mmCIF file of C-alpha atoms in Angstrom:
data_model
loop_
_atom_site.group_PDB
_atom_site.id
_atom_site.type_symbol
_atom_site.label_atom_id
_atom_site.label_comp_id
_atom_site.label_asym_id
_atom_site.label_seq_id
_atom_site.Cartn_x
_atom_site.Cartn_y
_atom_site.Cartn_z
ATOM 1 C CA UNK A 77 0.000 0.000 0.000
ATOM 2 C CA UNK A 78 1.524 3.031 -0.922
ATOM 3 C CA UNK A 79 1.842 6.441 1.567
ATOM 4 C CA UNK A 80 -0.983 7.964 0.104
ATOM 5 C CA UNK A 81 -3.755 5.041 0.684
ATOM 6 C CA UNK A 82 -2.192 4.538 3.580
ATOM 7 C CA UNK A 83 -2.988 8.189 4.674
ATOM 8 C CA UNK A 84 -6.432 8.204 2.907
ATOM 9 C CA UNK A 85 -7.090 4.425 4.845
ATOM 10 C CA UNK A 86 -6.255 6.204 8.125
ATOM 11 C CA UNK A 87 -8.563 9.335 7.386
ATOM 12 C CA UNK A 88 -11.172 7.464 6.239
ATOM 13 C CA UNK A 89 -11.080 5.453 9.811
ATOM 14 C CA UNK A 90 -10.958 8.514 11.875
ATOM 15 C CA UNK A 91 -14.279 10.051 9.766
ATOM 16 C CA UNK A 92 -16.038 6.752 10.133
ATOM 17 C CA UNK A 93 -15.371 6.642 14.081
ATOM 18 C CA UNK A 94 -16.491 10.260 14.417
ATOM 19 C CA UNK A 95 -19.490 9.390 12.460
ATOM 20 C CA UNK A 96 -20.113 6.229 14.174
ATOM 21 C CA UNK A 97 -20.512 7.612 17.068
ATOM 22 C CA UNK A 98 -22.580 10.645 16.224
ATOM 23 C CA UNK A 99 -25.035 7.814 14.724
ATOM 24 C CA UNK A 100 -24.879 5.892 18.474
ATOM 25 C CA UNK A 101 -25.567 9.364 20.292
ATOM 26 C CA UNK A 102 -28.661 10.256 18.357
ATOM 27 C CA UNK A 103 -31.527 8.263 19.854
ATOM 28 C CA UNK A 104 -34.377 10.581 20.240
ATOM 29 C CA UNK A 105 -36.921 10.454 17.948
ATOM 30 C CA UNK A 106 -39.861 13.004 17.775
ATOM 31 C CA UNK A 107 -40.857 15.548 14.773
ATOM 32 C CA UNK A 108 -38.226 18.391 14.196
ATOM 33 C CA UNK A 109 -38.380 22.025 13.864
ATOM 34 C CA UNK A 110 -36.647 22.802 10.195
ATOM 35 C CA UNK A 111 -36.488 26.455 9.090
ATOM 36 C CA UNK A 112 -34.594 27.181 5.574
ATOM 37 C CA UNK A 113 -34.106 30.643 5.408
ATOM 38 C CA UNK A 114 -31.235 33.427 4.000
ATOM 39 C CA UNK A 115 -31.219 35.094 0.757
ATOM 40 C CA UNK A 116 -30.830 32.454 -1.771
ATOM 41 C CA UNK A 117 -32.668 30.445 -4.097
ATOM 42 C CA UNK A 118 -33.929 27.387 -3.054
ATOM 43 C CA UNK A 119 -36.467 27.522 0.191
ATOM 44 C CA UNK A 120 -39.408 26.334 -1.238
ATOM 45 C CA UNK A 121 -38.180 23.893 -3.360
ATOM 46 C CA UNK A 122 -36.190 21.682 -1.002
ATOM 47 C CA UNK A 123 -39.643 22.027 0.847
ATOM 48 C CA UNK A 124 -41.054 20.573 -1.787
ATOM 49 C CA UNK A 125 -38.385 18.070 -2.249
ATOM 50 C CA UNK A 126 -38.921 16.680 1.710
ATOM 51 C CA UNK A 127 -42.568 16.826 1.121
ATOM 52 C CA UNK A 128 -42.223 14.424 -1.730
ATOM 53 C CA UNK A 129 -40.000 12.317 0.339
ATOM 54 C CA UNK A 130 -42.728 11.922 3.402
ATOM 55 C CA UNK A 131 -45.347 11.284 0.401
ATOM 56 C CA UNK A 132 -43.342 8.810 -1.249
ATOM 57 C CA UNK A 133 -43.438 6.969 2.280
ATOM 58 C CA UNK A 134 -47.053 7.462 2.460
ATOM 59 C CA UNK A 135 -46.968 10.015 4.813
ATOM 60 C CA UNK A 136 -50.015 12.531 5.763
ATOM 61 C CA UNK A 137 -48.765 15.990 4.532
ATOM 62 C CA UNK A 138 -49.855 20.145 4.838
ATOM 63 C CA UNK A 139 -48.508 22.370 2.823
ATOM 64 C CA UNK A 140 -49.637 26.693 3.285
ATOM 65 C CA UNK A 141 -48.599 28.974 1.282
ATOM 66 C CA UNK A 142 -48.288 32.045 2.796
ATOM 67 C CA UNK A 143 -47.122 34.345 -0.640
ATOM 68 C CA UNK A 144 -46.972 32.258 -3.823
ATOM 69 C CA UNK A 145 -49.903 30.298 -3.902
ATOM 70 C CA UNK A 146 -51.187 32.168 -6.817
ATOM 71 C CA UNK A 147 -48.026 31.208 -8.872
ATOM 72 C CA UNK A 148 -47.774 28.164 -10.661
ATOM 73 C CA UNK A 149 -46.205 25.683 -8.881
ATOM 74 C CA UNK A 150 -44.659 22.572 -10.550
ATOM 75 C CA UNK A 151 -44.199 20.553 -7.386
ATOM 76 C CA UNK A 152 -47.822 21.098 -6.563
ATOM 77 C CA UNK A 153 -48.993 20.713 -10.031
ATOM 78 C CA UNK A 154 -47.193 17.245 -9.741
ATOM 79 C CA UNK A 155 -48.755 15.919 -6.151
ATOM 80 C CA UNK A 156 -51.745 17.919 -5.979
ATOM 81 C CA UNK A 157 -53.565 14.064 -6.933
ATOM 82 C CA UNK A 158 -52.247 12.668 -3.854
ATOM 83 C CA UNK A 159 -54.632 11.486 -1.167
ATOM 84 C CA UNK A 160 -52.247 12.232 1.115
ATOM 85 C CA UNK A 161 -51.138 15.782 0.332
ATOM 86 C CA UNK A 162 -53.124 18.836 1.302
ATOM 87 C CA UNK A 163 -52.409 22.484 0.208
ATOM 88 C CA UNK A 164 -53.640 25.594 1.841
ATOM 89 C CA UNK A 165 -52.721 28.919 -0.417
ATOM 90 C CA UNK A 166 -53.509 32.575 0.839
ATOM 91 C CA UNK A 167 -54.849 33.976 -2.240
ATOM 92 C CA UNK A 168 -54.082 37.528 -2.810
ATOM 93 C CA UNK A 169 -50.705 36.761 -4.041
ATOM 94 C CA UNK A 170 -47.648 39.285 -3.217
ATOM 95 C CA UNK A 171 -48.144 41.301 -0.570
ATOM 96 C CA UNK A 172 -46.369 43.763 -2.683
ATOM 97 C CA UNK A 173 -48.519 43.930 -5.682
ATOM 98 C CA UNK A 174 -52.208 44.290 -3.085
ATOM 99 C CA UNK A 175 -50.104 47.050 -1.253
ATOM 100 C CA UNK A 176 -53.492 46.789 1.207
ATOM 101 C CA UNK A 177 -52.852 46.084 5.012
ATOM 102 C CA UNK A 178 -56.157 45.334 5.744
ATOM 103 C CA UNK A 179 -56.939 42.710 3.181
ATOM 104 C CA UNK A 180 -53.593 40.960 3.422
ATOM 105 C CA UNK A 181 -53.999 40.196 6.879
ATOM 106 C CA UNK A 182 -57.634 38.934 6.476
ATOM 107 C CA UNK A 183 -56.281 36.606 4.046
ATOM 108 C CA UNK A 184 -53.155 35.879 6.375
ATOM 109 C CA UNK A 185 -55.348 34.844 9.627
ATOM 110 C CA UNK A 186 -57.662 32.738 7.136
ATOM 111 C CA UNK A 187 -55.153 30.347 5.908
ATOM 112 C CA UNK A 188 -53.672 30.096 8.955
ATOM 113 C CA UNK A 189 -56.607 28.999 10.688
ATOM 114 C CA UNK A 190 -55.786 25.730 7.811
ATOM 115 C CA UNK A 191 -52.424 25.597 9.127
ATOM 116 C CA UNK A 192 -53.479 25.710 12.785
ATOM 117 C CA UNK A 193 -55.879 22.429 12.165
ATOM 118 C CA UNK A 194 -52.583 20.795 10.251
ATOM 119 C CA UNK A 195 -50.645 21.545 13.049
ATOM 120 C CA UNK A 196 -52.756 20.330 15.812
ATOM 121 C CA UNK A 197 -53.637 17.131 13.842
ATOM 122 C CA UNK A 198 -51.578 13.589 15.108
ATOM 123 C CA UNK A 199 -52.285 12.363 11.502
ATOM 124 C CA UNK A 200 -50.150 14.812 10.075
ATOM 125 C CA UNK A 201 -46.552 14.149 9.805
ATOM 126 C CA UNK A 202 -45.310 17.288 7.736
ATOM 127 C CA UNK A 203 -46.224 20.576 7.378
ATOM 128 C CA UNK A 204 -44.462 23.226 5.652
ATOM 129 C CA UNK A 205 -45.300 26.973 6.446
ATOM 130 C CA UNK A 206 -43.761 28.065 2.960
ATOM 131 C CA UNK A 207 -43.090 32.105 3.509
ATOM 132 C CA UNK A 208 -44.545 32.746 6.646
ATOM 133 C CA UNK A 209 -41.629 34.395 7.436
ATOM 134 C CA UNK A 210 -42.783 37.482 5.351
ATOM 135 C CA UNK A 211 -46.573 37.088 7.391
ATOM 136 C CA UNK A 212 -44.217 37.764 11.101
ATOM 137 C CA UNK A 213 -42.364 40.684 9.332
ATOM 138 C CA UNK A 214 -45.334 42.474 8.127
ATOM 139 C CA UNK A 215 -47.160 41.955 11.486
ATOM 140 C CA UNK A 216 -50.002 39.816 9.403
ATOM 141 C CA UNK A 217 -49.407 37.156 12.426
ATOM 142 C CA UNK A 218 -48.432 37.517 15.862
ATOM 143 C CA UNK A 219 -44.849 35.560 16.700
ATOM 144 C CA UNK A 220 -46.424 34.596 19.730
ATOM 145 C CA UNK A 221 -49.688 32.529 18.093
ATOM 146 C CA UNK A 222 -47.460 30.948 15.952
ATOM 147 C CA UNK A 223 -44.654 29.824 18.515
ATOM 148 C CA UNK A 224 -48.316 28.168 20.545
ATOM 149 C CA UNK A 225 -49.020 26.177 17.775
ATOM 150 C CA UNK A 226 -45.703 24.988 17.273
ATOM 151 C CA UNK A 227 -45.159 23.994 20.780
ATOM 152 C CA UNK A 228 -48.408 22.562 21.023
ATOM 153 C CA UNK A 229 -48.117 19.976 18.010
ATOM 154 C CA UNK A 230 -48.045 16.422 17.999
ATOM 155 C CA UNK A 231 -44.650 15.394 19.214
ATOM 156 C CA UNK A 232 -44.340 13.119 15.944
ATOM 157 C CA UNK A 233 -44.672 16.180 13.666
ATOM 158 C CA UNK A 234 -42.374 17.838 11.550
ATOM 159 C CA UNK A 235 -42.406 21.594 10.333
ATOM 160 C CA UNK A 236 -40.698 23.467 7.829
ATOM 161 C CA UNK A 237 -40.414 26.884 8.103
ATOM 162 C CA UNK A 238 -39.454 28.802 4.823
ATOM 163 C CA UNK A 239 -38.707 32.798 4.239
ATOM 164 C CA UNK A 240 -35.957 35.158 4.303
ATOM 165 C CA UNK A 241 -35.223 36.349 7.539
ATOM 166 C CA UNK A 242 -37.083 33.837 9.968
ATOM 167 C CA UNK A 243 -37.981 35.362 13.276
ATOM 168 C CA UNK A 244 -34.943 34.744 16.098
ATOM 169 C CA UNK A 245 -37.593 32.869 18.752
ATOM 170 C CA UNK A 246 -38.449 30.628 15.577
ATOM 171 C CA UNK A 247 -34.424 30.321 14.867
ATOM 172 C CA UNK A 248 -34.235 29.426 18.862
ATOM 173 C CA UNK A 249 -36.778 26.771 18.329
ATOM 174 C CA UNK A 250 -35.373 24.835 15.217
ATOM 175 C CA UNK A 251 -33.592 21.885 15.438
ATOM 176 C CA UNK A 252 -32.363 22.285 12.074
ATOM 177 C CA UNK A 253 -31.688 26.119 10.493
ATOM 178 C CA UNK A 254 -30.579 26.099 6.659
ATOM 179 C CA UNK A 255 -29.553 29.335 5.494
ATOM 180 C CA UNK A 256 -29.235 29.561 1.483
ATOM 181 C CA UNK A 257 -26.608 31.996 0.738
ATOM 182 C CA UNK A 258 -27.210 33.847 -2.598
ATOM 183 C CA UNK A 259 -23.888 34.528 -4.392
ATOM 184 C CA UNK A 260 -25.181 35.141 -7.644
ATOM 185 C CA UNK A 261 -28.964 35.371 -8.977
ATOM 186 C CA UNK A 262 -29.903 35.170 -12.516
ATOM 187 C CA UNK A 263 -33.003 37.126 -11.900
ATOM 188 C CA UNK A 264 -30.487 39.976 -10.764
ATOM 189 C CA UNK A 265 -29.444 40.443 -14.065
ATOM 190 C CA UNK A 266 -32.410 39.968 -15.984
ATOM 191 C CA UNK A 267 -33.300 36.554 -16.486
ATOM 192 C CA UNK A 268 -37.055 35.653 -16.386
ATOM 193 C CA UNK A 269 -37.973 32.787 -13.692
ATOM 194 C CA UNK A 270 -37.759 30.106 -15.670
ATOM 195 C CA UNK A 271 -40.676 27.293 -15.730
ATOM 196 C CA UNK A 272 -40.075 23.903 -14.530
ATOM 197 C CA UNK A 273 -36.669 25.308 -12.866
ATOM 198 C CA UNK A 274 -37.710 28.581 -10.834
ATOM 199 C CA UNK A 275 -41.345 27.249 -10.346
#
């Protein structure tokens, strides 16, 4: 064996003990708190991508979306047939393009009244809370309603949490905080959103 496999041999031993016994200290097992957040692309869709896991498994699944529910939505489009998948969408579409307070947070505390009965229901083992990040910042939904429900789920339920800047009690919470980093976005230099790859 030559110095170099001999090096790589010894490397590779050290990784697998330090992941060996990572593996033998993790033995609780109850839903997680997941939040994805940061400036980058990418949020939703590996929200999408774990809800098509869970369904693939036959899982129970809620999906709300908070902001772009009235945007076509591949994923959706794709598992919207399942039994097992439901999908709550606040209609009014960017808060940006209503520009009215009032209306926005009607339509804010109406789907969430659907996520509330996802998260309070033992059947269901994922629900993603895609943007509600935006709903805390514009004060559409009270940090403290939201942190109830999540403490209050069933203790076999995952959330994901998606949105730029996610709320620091909700950060507290997580078990699990993903923060996309953008370092370049084609949309910043004038690229349409591209179907089937941006939505």
């Amino acid at each position: 064996m030559s110095d170099r496999d001999a090096r790589h041999k010894a490397s590779m031993e050290k990784l697998k003990a330090r992941v060996d016994e990572k593996v033998a200290n993790a033995t609780e097992q109850r839903g997680l708190l997941l939040i994805n957040t940061g400036n980058g692309k990418g949020k939703t869709t590996a929200a999408w991508g774990t809800v098509t896991r869970s369904l693939g498994y036959g899982y129970k699944v809620g999906v709300v979306q908070f902001i772009k529910g009235l945007w076509e939505c591949g994923e959706r489009n794709r598992l919207e047939e399942d039994a097992n998948l439901s999908v709550a969408i606040m209609a009014t579409g960017f808060t940006w393009d209503t520009q009215n307070r009032e209306s926005d947070t009607q339509a804010c505390q109406a789907v969430w009244q659907e996520a509330e009965k996802m998260l309070a229901d033992p059947a269901t083992y994922l629900v993603v809370l895609d943007e509600i990040t935006y709903m805390l910042k514009f004060g559409y939904l009270d940090i403290d309603t939201v942190k109830q429900a999540l403490i209050n789920r069933p203790q076999e339920q995952t959330v994901i949490i998606t949105g730029r800047n996610a709320h620091r009690d909700l950060v507290a919470m997580a078990d699990t905080v993903t923060e996309m980093q953008e370092v370049r976005h084609a949309f910043n230099n004038g690229l349409q959103a591209r179907r089937g790859i941006d939505f």
